[in-house]
Amino acid sequence: MKKKALSIAVLFAVLPVFAQTKTPPMGWNSWNRFHGNISEALIKEIADGAKKHKLAEAGYKYLVIDDCWQAKELGGKGELLPDPKKFPNGIPALVKHVRSRGFELGIYSSPNKRTCADYPGSLGREVLHARQFSDWGVKYVKYDYCPTRNKEQHLEREKIIERYRCFNEALKRGNPDIVHAICEKGWAGGVSRYHPDNKKRMWDLKKSLSKEEKKNPPRLFSKKEMVEAFSWSADYGVMWRTSGDISAKWDRIMHILDMQEGLEVLCGPGAFNDPDMLEVGNGKLTASENRAHFSLWCMLTAPLILGSDLRDIPDEVLEIITHKEMIAINQDRLCKQAVKVLDTGDLEIFTKPLSNGDLAVCVLNRGESAVEADVKWSDLGLEKGTEKRVRDIWAGKDFGKYKDRIKSSVASHDVVVYRLSL
Ligand code: GLA
């Protein structure tokens, strides 16, 4: 073989080793905890806190500034300007600080004239704004469709999708590896308007229903229609929001969990359903609820975007959000989203196949008192008579080999997560 041909052959042989699978993005976003109360000083402290707590070592990469970072109006050339009071040194200075702490900066804009909190959006200025983000060194952009604020609840599906396509193309031109986080919630497919998630909003919207819709009143969506509503998203983004806003309440977290059913067909390397940012460590969630919420998002192969105050993280929260084995399940390179295999009311079991042939199993107790769960291999799709080694992820314990079933006690609003292997 000639020398050149040989080196090309060697290159192709080693390339797969370096080709990285795109696993769910990990980071932090300012919205859940701080809403509009953000500033350069805060984001710097957050970056310092994230470094202090070794979050980069756990896999977290992006620190994302959500809505309200902008000045109230665009600049003379149509450019986005940071609020001069909140971000006096501009975004590149912040990128530098965040990078010096081991992270990358993310930012927020909208495919509308105004953002959800009424700041200027990027509609019609996609190329300019994408170039600004790329020049600033931003590595993640959340692009949030805000129909109510802009009275665009009735915009045609194609037009909404075109707005995302156009911005994605502009973003990718500046940086092909940028994380484009779509936050559209299924408006293009009508989901956000008629899904049970949005009952309240649905009634608010009743006044604004079109003639056609008045004739055919809102109804619930089937799983097939849900999937169809998000079917375009992976073409233009790495992740896409599949629900309305999360809150630090158990019922809301469970409701969002339910909405993910069926969407697993859309999930794969570099393409992730996004059930919204984590509330772990926020509000009055108990230790069990925090653990369950984190475990379920890991099982769903969801982006792990923290939403609490990283300056001061209580030990029990830090232990959860940096849990190596749980994060490994989320970041598994097969990128399979967990599916529910058993639902007996309060008790639900989810499974997620992993790249080395192991199976992650999450036993969830949604009820108000502890349950004794009988986890049967047959419910998990395993053949009768199969022996599996069982590791309890949160207990950090190997239980040895089990045949056909394992009994687990699961506390109220809590989970037990197993890794089953040969
Ligand atoms: C929407 C999004 C939230 C947040 C706010 C900001 O509600 O769903 O995640 O970005 O807008 O205004």
Coordinates of C-alpha atoms and ligand atoms in Angstrom, one line a residue:
M1 CA 0.0 0.0 0.0
K2 CA 1.3 3.5 -0.9
K3 CA 2.3 5.7 2.0
K4 CA -0.6 8.2 1.5
A5 CA -3.2 5.5 1.2
L6 CA -1.9 3.9 4.3
S7 CA -2.1 7.1 6.4
I8 CA -5.7 7.7 5.1
A9 CA -6.6 4.1 6.2
V10 CA -5.1 4.7 9.6
L11 CA -7.0 8.0 9.9
F12 CA -10.3 6.3 9.2
A13 CA -9.5 3.5 11.7
V14 CA -8.8 5.9 14.6
L15 CA -11.5 8.5 13.7
P16 CA -14.4 6.7 15.5
V17 CA -12.4 6.7 18.7
F18 CA -12.4 10.5 18.7
A19 CA -15.8 11.1 17.2
Q20 CA -17.8 12.2 20.3
T21 CA -21.4 11.1 20.7
K22 CA -23.6 14.1 21.4
T23 CA -25.1 13.3 24.8
P24 CA -27.6 15.7 26.6
P25 CA -26.2 19.2 27.3
M26 CA -25.4 19.9 30.9
G27 CA -25.3 23.3 32.5
W28 CA -27.2 25.9 34.5
N29 CA -29.8 28.6 33.6
S30 CA -30.8 31.7 35.5
W31 CA -34.6 31.6 35.0
N32 CA -36.0 29.1 37.5
R33 CA -34.3 30.7 40.5
F34 CA -33.7 34.3 39.6
H35 CA -36.2 35.2 36.8
G36 CA -35.4 38.8 35.8
N37 CA -33.1 39.5 38.8
I38 CA -29.9 38.9 37.0
S39 CA -26.7 40.9 36.5
E40 CA -23.1 40.5 35.6
A41 CA -22.2 40.4 39.3
L42 CA -24.6 37.5 39.9
I43 CA -23.5 35.5 36.8
K44 CA -19.9 35.9 37.9
E45 CA -20.7 34.7 41.4
I46 CA -22.6 31.8 39.9
A47 CA -19.5 30.9 37.8
D48 CA -17.4 31.1 41.0
G49 CA -19.8 28.9 42.9
A50 CA -19.9 26.4 40.1
K51 CA -16.1 26.2 40.2
K52 CA -16.0 26.0 44.0
H53 CA -18.5 23.1 43.9
K54 CA -16.5 21.3 41.1
L55 CA -19.5 21.2 38.7
A56 CA -17.3 21.1 35.6
E57 CA -15.8 17.9 36.9
A58 CA -19.3 16.5 37.2
G59 CA -20.0 17.3 33.5
Y60 CA -21.7 20.7 33.7
K61 CA -20.5 23.0 30.9
Y62 CA -22.9 25.9 30.1
L63 CA -24.0 28.8 32.3
V64 CA -27.0 30.3 30.5
I65 CA -28.4 33.8 31.0
D66 CA -32.1 33.6 30.3
D67 CA -34.5 36.5 29.5
C68 CA -34.1 40.0 30.9
W69 CA -30.4 40.5 30.1
Q70 CA -31.1 42.9 27.2
A71 CA -31.6 46.6 27.1
K72 CA -35.3 47.5 26.5
E73 CA -34.7 48.5 22.9
L74 CA -32.4 47.4 20.0
G75 CA -29.4 49.6 19.1
G76 CA -29.3 51.9 16.1
K77 CA -28.3 49.1 13.7
G78 CA -30.9 46.7 15.0
E79 CA -28.3 45.0 17.3
L80 CA -29.1 43.5 20.7
L81 CA -27.6 45.4 23.5
P82 CA -27.1 44.2 27.1
D83 CA -28.8 46.2 29.8
P84 CA -26.1 48.7 30.7
K85 CA -27.0 48.7 34.4
K86 CA -27.2 45.0 34.8
F87 CA -24.2 44.1 32.5
P88 CA -22.0 47.2 32.5
N89 CA -18.9 45.5 31.0
G90 CA -20.8 43.7 28.2
I91 CA -21.1 40.1 27.3
P92 CA -17.6 39.3 26.1
A93 CA -16.1 40.3 29.5
L94 CA -18.6 37.9 31.1
V95 CA -17.7 35.1 28.6
K96 CA -14.1 35.6 29.7
H97 CA -14.9 35.3 33.4
V98 CA -17.1 32.3 32.9
R99 CA -14.4 30.6 30.8
S100 CA -11.7 31.3 33.4
R101 CA -13.9 29.3 35.8
G102 CA -14.1 26.3 33.4
F103 CA -17.5 27.0 31.8
E104 CA -19.0 28.4 28.6
L105 CA -21.6 31.2 28.5
G106 CA -25.1 30.7 27.0
I107 CA -27.7 33.4 26.2
Y108 CA -31.4 33.8 25.4
S109 CA -33.4 35.4 22.5
S110 CA -36.7 34.9 20.7
P111 CA -38.0 34.4 17.2
N112 CA -40.5 37.2 17.8
K113 CA -40.4 41.0 18.0
R114 CA -40.4 40.9 21.8
T115 CA -39.3 38.2 24.2
C116 CA -41.7 36.6 26.8
A117 CA -40.6 39.2 29.4
D118 CA -40.9 42.0 26.8
Y119 CA -37.4 42.6 25.7
P120 CA -36.4 42.9 22.1
G121 CA -36.3 39.6 20.2
S122 CA -34.4 38.5 17.0
L123 CA -37.2 38.4 14.4
G124 CA -36.0 39.8 11.1
R125 CA -32.5 40.3 12.5
E126 CA -31.5 36.6 12.8
V127 CA -28.2 36.9 10.9
L128 CA -27.1 40.0 12.8
H129 CA -27.9 38.6 16.3
A130 CA -26.5 35.2 15.5
R131 CA -23.3 36.9 14.5
Q132 CA -23.2 39.0 17.7
F133 CA -23.5 35.8 19.8
S134 CA -20.8 34.1 17.8
D135 CA -18.5 37.2 18.0
W136 CA -19.1 37.4 21.8
G137 CA -18.0 33.7 22.2
V138 CA -21.4 32.5 23.3
K139 CA -21.8 28.7 23.0
Y140 CA -25.4 28.0 23.8
V141 CA -28.5 29.9 22.7
K142 CA -32.0 29.3 24.1
Y143 CA -34.5 30.5 21.5
D144 CA -37.9 31.0 23.0
Y145 CA -41.1 31.4 21.0
C146 CA -43.4 33.9 22.8
P147 CA -46.8 33.9 21.0
T148 CA -49.0 35.4 23.7
R149 CA -46.8 38.5 24.2
N150 CA -46.6 39.0 20.4
K151 CA -50.2 38.0 19.7
E152 CA -48.9 35.2 17.4
Q153 CA -51.0 32.3 18.8
H154 CA -52.3 31.7 15.3
L155 CA -49.1 31.8 13.3
E156 CA -49.0 29.0 10.8
R157 CA -46.9 25.9 11.5
E158 CA -44.6 26.5 8.5
K159 CA -43.9 30.1 9.5
I160 CA -42.9 29.1 13.1
I161 CA -40.6 26.4 11.8
E162 CA -39.1 28.7 9.2
R163 CA -38.2 31.2 12.0
Y164 CA -36.3 28.4 13.8
R165 CA -34.6 27.2 10.5
C166 CA -33.5 30.6 9.6
F167 CA -31.9 31.4 13.0
N168 CA -30.4 27.9 13.3
E169 CA -28.7 28.4 9.9
A170 CA -27.3 31.8 11.0
L171 CA -26.1 30.4 14.3
K172 CA -24.4 27.4 12.7
R173 CA -22.6 29.6 10.3
G174 CA -20.8 31.3 13.2
N175 CA -20.2 28.1 15.1
P176 CA -21.3 24.6 13.9
D177 CA -21.0 23.2 17.5
I178 CA -23.2 25.8 19.2
V179 CA -26.1 24.4 21.3
H180 CA -29.3 25.6 19.8
A181 CA -31.9 25.1 22.5
I182 CA -35.4 25.3 21.0
C183 CA -38.1 26.5 23.4
E184 CA -41.2 26.3 21.3
K185 CA -43.3 23.9 23.3
G186 CA -45.2 22.5 20.4
W187 CA -47.0 25.7 19.2
A188 CA -46.3 24.8 15.6
G189 CA -48.1 21.6 16.2
G190 CA -50.9 23.2 18.3
V191 CA -49.8 21.2 21.4
S192 CA -49.2 24.2 23.6
R193 CA -52.7 25.5 23.0
Y194 CA -54.7 22.3 23.5
H195 CA -52.6 20.1 25.6
P196 CA -53.8 19.5 29.2
D197 CA -50.6 21.1 30.4
N198 CA -52.1 24.4 29.3
K199 CA -55.6 24.1 30.5
K200 CA -55.5 27.5 32.1
R201 CA -53.8 29.1 29.1
M202 CA -56.3 27.4 26.9
W203 CA -59.2 29.1 28.7
D204 CA -57.3 32.4 28.5
L205 CA -57.0 31.9 24.8
K206 CA -60.6 31.1 24.3
K207 CA -61.3 34.7 23.6
S208 CA -58.7 34.7 20.8
L209 CA -59.8 31.4 19.1
S210 CA -60.1 31.7 15.4
K211 CA -63.4 31.2 13.7
E212 CA -62.4 27.7 12.5
E213 CA -61.3 26.8 16.1
K214 CA -64.6 28.0 17.5
K215 CA -66.3 25.5 15.3
N216 CA -63.9 22.8 16.4
P217 CA -63.3 23.5 20.1
P218 CA -60.0 22.5 21.7
R219 CA -59.4 18.9 22.5
L220 CA -56.6 16.8 24.0
F221 CA -53.8 15.6 21.8
S222 CA -53.0 12.0 21.0
K223 CA -49.5 10.7 21.5
K224 CA -49.1 10.5 17.7
E225 CA -50.0 14.1 17.3
M226 CA -47.6 15.1 20.1
V227 CA -44.8 13.3 18.3
E228 CA -45.8 15.0 15.0
A229 CA -45.8 18.4 16.7
F230 CA -42.1 18.1 17.6
S231 CA -41.0 16.1 14.5
W232 CA -39.2 19.1 12.9
S233 CA -37.2 20.1 16.0
A234 CA -34.2 17.8 15.7
D235 CA -33.5 19.4 12.2
Y236 CA -32.9 22.8 13.8
G237 CA -31.8 22.2 17.4
V238 CA -30.1 19.8 19.8
M239 CA -32.9 20.0 22.3
W240 CA -36.5 21.3 22.3
R241 CA -38.9 22.1 25.2
T242 CA -41.8 19.7 25.4
S243 CA -43.8 21.4 28.1
G244 CA -44.8 24.7 29.6
D245 CA -42.8 26.1 32.5
I246 CA -41.8 23.9 35.3
S247 CA -42.1 25.0 38.9
A248 CA -40.6 23.6 42.2
K249 CA -43.7 21.6 43.0
W250 CA -44.0 17.8 43.0
D251 CA -47.3 17.8 41.1
R252 CA -46.0 20.0 38.3
I253 CA -42.9 17.8 38.0
M254 CA -45.0 14.7 37.8
H255 CA -47.3 16.3 35.2
I256 CA -44.3 17.2 33.0
L257 CA -43.0 13.7 33.4
D258 CA -46.4 12.3 32.1
M259 CA -46.1 14.6 29.0
Q260 CA -42.9 12.9 27.9
E261 CA -44.6 9.6 27.2
G262 CA -44.4 8.7 23.5
L263 CA -41.8 11.3 22.7
E264 CA -39.0 8.8 23.2
V265 CA -39.1 8.0 19.5
L266 CA -37.6 11.5 18.8
C267 CA -34.7 11.1 21.2
G268 CA -31.2 10.0 20.1
P269 CA -27.6 11.2 19.9
G270 CA -27.6 15.0 19.5
A271 CA -31.4 15.2 19.7
F272 CA -33.2 15.5 23.1
N273 CA -36.7 16.2 24.3
D274 CA -36.4 18.9 27.0
P275 CA -38.9 18.6 29.9
D276 CA -37.5 22.0 31.2
M277 CA -34.8 23.0 33.5
L278 CA -34.2 21.3 36.8
E279 CA -35.8 22.6 40.0
V280 CA -33.6 20.4 42.3
G281 CA -32.7 22.6 45.3
N282 CA -35.5 25.1 44.7
G283 CA -38.6 25.9 46.6
K284 CA -39.8 23.4 49.2
L285 CA -38.9 20.2 47.4
T286 CA -37.9 17.5 49.9
A287 CA -34.7 15.5 49.7
S288 CA -36.7 12.6 48.2
E289 CA -38.4 14.8 45.7
N290 CA -35.1 16.3 44.6
R291 CA -33.6 12.9 44.2
A292 CA -36.7 11.6 42.2
H293 CA -36.8 14.7 40.0
F294 CA -33.1 14.4 39.1
S295 CA -33.2 10.6 38.6
L296 CA -36.2 10.9 36.3
W297 CA -34.6 13.6 34.2
C298 CA -31.5 11.4 33.9
M299 CA -33.6 8.5 32.9
L300 CA -35.4 10.6 30.3
T301 CA -32.0 11.5 28.7
A302 CA -33.1 15.1 29.3
P303 CA -30.6 18.0 29.2
L304 CA -29.4 18.5 32.7
I305 CA -29.8 22.2 33.1
L306 CA -29.6 23.2 36.8
G307 CA -31.9 25.9 38.0
S308 CA -30.9 26.6 41.6
D309 CA -28.5 29.1 43.3
L310 CA -25.0 27.7 42.7
R311 CA -23.3 30.1 45.0
D312 CA -24.2 28.2 48.0
I313 CA -25.4 24.6 47.5
P314 CA -26.6 22.5 50.5
D315 CA -24.6 19.3 50.8
E316 CA -27.7 17.1 50.2
V317 CA -28.4 18.9 46.9
L318 CA -24.8 18.9 45.8
E319 CA -24.7 15.1 46.3
I320 CA -27.7 14.7 44.0
I321 CA -26.6 17.0 41.2
T322 CA -23.1 15.6 41.1
H323 CA -24.0 11.9 41.5
K324 CA -21.5 10.2 39.1
E325 CA -23.4 7.0 38.4
M326 CA -26.8 8.7 37.9
I327 CA -25.2 11.2 35.5
A328 CA -23.5 8.4 33.7
I329 CA -27.0 6.9 33.0
N330 CA -28.1 10.3 31.6
Q331 CA -25.0 10.7 29.5
D332 CA -24.9 7.1 28.2
R333 CA -23.9 7.3 24.6
L334 CA -26.8 5.2 23.4
C335 CA -29.0 8.2 24.2
K336 CA -32.2 6.2 24.7
Q337 CA -35.0 7.9 26.5
A338 CA -36.6 5.9 29.3
V339 CA -40.0 4.4 28.8
K340 CA -42.6 3.5 31.4
V341 CA -43.1 -0.2 31.5
L342 CA -45.4 -0.5 34.5
D343 CA -48.0 1.9 36.0
T344 CA -50.1 0.7 38.9
G345 CA -51.3 4.1 40.1
D346 CA -48.8 5.4 42.6
L347 CA -46.1 3.0 41.5
E348 CA -44.4 3.4 38.1
I349 CA -41.4 1.7 36.6
F350 CA -39.2 3.1 33.9
T351 CA -36.4 1.4 32.0
K352 CA -33.5 2.8 29.9
P353 CA -31.2 0.5 27.9
L354 CA -27.5 1.5 28.2
S355 CA -24.7 1.1 25.7
N356 CA -22.8 -1.7 27.5
G357 CA -26.0 -3.9 27.6
D358 CA -27.0 -2.9 31.1
L359 CA -30.5 -1.8 31.9
A360 CA -31.3 1.2 34.1
V361 CA -34.5 0.7 36.1
C362 CA -36.2 3.5 38.0
V363 CA -39.0 2.6 40.5
L364 CA -41.0 5.7 41.2
N365 CA -43.5 6.1 44.1
R366 CA -45.8 9.0 43.4
G367 CA -48.0 8.3 46.4
E368 CA -48.1 9.7 49.9
S369 CA -46.9 6.6 51.8
A370 CA -44.0 4.1 51.3
V371 CA -44.6 1.1 49.1
E372 CA -43.1 -2.3 48.8
A373 CA -42.5 -2.8 45.1
D374 CA -42.1 -6.1 43.4
V375 CA -39.9 -5.4 40.4
K376 CA -40.4 -8.4 38.1
W377 CA -38.0 -9.1 35.3
S378 CA -41.0 -9.9 33.1
D379 CA -42.3 -6.3 33.5
L380 CA -38.9 -5.1 32.4
G381 CA -39.0 -7.1 29.2
L382 CA -36.4 -9.7 30.4
E383 CA -36.8 -13.4 29.8
K384 CA -38.0 -15.7 32.5
G385 CA -35.2 -17.4 34.4
T386 CA -32.7 -14.6 33.6
E387 CA -30.2 -13.8 36.4
K388 CA -29.1 -10.2 36.7
R389 CA -26.5 -8.5 38.9
V390 CA -28.3 -5.6 40.7
R391 CA -26.6 -2.4 41.8
D392 CA -28.6 0.2 43.7
I393 CA -27.4 3.5 42.3
W394 CA -28.4 5.9 45.2
A395 CA -27.3 3.4 47.9
G396 CA -24.1 2.7 46.0
K397 CA -24.5 -0.9 46.8
D398 CA -24.1 -4.1 44.8
F399 CA -26.8 -6.6 45.7
G400 CA -25.4 -9.6 43.9
K401 CA -27.4 -11.8 41.5
Y402 CA -31.2 -11.9 41.4
K403 CA -33.4 -14.2 39.4
D404 CA -36.8 -13.0 38.0
R405 CA -37.5 -10.2 40.5
I406 CA -36.3 -7.9 43.2
K407 CA -38.3 -6.4 46.0
S408 CA -37.8 -2.7 46.8
S409 CA -39.1 -0.4 49.4
V410 CA -39.6 3.0 47.9
A411 CA -40.4 6.0 50.2
S412 CA -43.2 8.5 49.3
H413 CA -42.3 10.8 46.4
D414 CA -39.0 9.0 46.0
V415 CA -37.3 6.6 43.6
V416 CA -35.1 3.6 43.7
V417 CA -32.7 3.3 40.7
Y418 CA -31.1 0.0 39.8
R419 CA -28.5 -0.8 37.2
L420 CA -29.0 -4.4 36.0
S421 CA -26.1 -6.2 34.4
L422 CA -25.1 -9.7 33.4
Ligands
GLA1 C1 -40.8 31.4 28.9 C2 -39.9 30.2 29.0 C3 -39.1 30.2 30.3 C4 -38.3 31.5 30.4 C5 -39.2 32.7 30.3 C6 -38.5 34.0 30.1 O1 -41.8 31.3 29.8 O2 -40.6 29.0 28.9 O3 -38.3 29.1 30.4 O4 -37.3 31.5 29.4 O5 -40.0 32.6 29.1 O6 -39.3 35.1 29.9

